[in-house]
PDB file of C-alpha atoms in Angstrom:
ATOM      1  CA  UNK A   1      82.354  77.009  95.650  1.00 57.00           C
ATOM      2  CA  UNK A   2      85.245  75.860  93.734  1.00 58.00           C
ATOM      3  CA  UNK A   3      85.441  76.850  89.580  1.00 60.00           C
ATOM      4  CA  UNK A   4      87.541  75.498  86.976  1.00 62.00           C
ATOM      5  CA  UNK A   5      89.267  78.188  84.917  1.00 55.00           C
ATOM      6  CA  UNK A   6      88.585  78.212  81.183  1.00 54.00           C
ATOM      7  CA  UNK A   7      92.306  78.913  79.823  1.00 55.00           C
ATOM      8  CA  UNK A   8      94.434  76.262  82.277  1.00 61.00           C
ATOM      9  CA  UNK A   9      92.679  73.565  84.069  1.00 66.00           C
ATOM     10  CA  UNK A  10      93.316  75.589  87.420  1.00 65.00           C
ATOM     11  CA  UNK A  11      90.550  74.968  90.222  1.00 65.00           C
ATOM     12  CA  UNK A  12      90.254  78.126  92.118  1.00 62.00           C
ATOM     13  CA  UNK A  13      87.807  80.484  94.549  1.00 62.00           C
ATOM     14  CA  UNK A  14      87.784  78.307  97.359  1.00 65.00           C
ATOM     15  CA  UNK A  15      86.312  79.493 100.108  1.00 68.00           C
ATOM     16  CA  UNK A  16      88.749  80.184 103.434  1.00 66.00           C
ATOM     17  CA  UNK A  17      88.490  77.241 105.775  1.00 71.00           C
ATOM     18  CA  UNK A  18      86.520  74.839 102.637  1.00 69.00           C
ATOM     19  CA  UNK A  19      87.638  71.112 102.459  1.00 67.00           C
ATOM     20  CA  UNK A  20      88.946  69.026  99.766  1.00 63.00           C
ATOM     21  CA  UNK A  21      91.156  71.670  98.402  1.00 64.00           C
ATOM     22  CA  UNK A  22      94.708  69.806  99.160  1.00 66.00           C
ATOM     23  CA  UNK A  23      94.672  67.812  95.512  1.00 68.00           C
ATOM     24  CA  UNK A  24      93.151  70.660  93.322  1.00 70.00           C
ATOM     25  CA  UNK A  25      95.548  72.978  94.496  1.00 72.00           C
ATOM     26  CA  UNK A  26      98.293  70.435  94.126  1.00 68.00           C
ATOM     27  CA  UNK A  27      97.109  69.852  90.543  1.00 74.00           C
ATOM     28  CA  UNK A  28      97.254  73.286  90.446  1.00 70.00           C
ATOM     29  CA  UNK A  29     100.599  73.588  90.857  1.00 70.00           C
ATOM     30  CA  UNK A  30     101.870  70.611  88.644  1.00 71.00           C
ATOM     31  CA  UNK A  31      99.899  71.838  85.794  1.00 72.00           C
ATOM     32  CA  UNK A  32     101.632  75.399  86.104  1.00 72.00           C
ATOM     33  CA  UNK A  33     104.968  73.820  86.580  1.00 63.00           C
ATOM     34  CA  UNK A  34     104.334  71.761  83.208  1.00 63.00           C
ATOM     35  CA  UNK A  35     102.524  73.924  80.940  1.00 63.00           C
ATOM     36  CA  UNK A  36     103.614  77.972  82.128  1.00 61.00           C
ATOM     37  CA  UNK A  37     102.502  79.944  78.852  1.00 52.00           C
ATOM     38  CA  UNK A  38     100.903  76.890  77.234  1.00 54.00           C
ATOM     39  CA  UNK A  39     103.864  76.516  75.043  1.00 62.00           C
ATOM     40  CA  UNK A  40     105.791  73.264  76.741  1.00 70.00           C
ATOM     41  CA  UNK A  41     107.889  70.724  75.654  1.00 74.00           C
ATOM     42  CA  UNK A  42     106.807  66.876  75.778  1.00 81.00           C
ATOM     43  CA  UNK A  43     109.417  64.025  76.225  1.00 85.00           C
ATOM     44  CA  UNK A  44     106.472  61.753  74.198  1.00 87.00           C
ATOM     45  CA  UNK A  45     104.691  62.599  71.428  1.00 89.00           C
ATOM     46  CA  UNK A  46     101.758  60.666  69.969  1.00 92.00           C
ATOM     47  CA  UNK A  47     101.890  57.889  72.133  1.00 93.00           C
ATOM     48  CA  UNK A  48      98.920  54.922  72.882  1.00 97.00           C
ATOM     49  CA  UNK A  49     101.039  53.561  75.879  1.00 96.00           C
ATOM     50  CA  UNK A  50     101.897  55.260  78.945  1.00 95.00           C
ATOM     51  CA  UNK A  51     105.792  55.065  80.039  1.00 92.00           C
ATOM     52  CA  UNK A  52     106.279  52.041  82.804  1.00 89.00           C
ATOM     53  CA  UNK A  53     108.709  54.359  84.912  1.00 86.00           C
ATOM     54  CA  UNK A  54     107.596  57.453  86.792  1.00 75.00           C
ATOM     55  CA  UNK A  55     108.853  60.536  86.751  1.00 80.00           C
ATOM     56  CA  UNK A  56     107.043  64.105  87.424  1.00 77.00           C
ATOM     57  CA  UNK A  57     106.299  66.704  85.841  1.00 78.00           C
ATOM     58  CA  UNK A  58     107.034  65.089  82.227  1.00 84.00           C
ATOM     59  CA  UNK A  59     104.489  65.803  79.779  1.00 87.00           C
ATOM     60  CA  UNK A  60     103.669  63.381  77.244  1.00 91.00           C
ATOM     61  CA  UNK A  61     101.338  64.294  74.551  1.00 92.00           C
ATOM     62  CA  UNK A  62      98.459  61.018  74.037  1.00 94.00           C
ATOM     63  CA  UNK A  63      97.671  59.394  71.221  1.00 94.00           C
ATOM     64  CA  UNK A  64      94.704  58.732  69.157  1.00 95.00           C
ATOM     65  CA  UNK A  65      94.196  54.922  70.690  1.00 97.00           C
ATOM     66  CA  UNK A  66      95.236  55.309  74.254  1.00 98.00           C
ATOM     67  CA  UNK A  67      95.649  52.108  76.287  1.00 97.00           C
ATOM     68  CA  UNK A  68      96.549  51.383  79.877  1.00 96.00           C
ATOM     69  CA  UNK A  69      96.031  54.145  82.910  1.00 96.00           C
ATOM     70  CA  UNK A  70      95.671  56.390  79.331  1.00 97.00           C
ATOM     71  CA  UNK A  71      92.239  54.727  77.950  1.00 98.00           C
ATOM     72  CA  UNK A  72      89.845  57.251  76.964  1.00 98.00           C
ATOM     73  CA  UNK A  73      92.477  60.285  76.740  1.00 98.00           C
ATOM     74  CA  UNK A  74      93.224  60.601  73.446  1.00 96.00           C
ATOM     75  CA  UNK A  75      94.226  63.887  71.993  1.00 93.00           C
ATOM     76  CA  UNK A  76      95.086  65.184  75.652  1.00 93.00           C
ATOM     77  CA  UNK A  77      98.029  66.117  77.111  1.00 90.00           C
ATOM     78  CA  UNK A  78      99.367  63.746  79.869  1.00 92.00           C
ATOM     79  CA  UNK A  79     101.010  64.943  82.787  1.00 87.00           C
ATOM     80  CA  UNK A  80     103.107  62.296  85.211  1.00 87.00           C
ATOM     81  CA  UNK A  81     102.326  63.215  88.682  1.00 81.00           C
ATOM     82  CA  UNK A  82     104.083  59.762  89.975  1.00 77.00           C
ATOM     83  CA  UNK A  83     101.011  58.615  91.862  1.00 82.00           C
ATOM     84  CA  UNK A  84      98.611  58.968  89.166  1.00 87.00           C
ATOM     85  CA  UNK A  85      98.609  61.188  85.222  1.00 93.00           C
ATOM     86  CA  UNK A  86      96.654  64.269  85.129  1.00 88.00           C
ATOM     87  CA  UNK A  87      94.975  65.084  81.762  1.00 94.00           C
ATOM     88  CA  UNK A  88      94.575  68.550  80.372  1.00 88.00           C
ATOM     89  CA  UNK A  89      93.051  69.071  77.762  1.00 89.00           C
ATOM     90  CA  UNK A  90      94.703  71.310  75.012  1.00 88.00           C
ATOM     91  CA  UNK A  91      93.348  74.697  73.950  1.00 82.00           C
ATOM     92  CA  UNK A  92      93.799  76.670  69.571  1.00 83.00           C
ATOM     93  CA  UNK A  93      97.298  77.866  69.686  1.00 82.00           C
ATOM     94  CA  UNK A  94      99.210  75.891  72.514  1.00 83.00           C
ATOM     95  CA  UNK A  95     102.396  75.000  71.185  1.00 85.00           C
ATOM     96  CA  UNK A  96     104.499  71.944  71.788  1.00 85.00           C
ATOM     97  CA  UNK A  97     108.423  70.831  71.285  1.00 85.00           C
ATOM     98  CA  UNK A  98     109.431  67.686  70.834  1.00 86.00           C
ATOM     99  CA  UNK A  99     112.596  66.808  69.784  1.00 82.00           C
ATOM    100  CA  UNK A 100     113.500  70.003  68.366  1.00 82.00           C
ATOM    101  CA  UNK A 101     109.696  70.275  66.238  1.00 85.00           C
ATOM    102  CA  UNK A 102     107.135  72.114  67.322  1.00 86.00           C
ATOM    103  CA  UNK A 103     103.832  71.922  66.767  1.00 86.00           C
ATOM    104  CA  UNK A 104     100.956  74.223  67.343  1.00 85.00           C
ATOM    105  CA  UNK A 105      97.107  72.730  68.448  1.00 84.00           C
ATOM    106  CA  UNK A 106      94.719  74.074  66.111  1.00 84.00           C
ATOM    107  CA  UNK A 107      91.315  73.746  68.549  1.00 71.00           C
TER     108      UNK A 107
END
């Protein structure tokens, strides 16, 4: 049976031969690509609105008052996947850069 690990948001011992593990393990992947050492950078920070054009991979860190295909996210990191966003949700002592700052999540 499939477990989320605590660190990352990685799904992982899947059985050989289970189904349903095509999107987790794509997930998987994105959130690796976008957030290797949990120190990333973020083309948005602080923002209620999700961007109208897709592009994947960017990270965007979410407001407090989330609107749009963001509602109910606040405080998470948002990662574009082009079809959809895939949340994580940020752990003490992940670091992000934007625009040359960086800033550290306190828990």
């Amino acid at each position: 049976m499939p477990i989320v690990t605590s660190n990352l948001p990685l799904t992982t011992n899947y059985n050989a031969g289970e189904a349903g593990w095509g999107p987790a393990v794509n997930n998987n992947f994105t959130v690796i690509a976008s957030l290797v050492n949990a120190d990333f950078s973020a083309v948005g920070f602080n923002l209620d609105t999700p961007p109208a054009l897709a592009t994947h991979g960017r990270v965007y860190v979410v407001g407090a008052a989330p609107t749009g295909a963001w509602a109910g996210q606040g405080g998470k990191i948002a990662i574009d996947t082009i079809t959809s966003w895939l949340f994580v949700t940020p752990k003490a002592n992940w670091g992000v850069t934007y625009v040359g700052n960086k800033y550290r999540y306190t828990g």
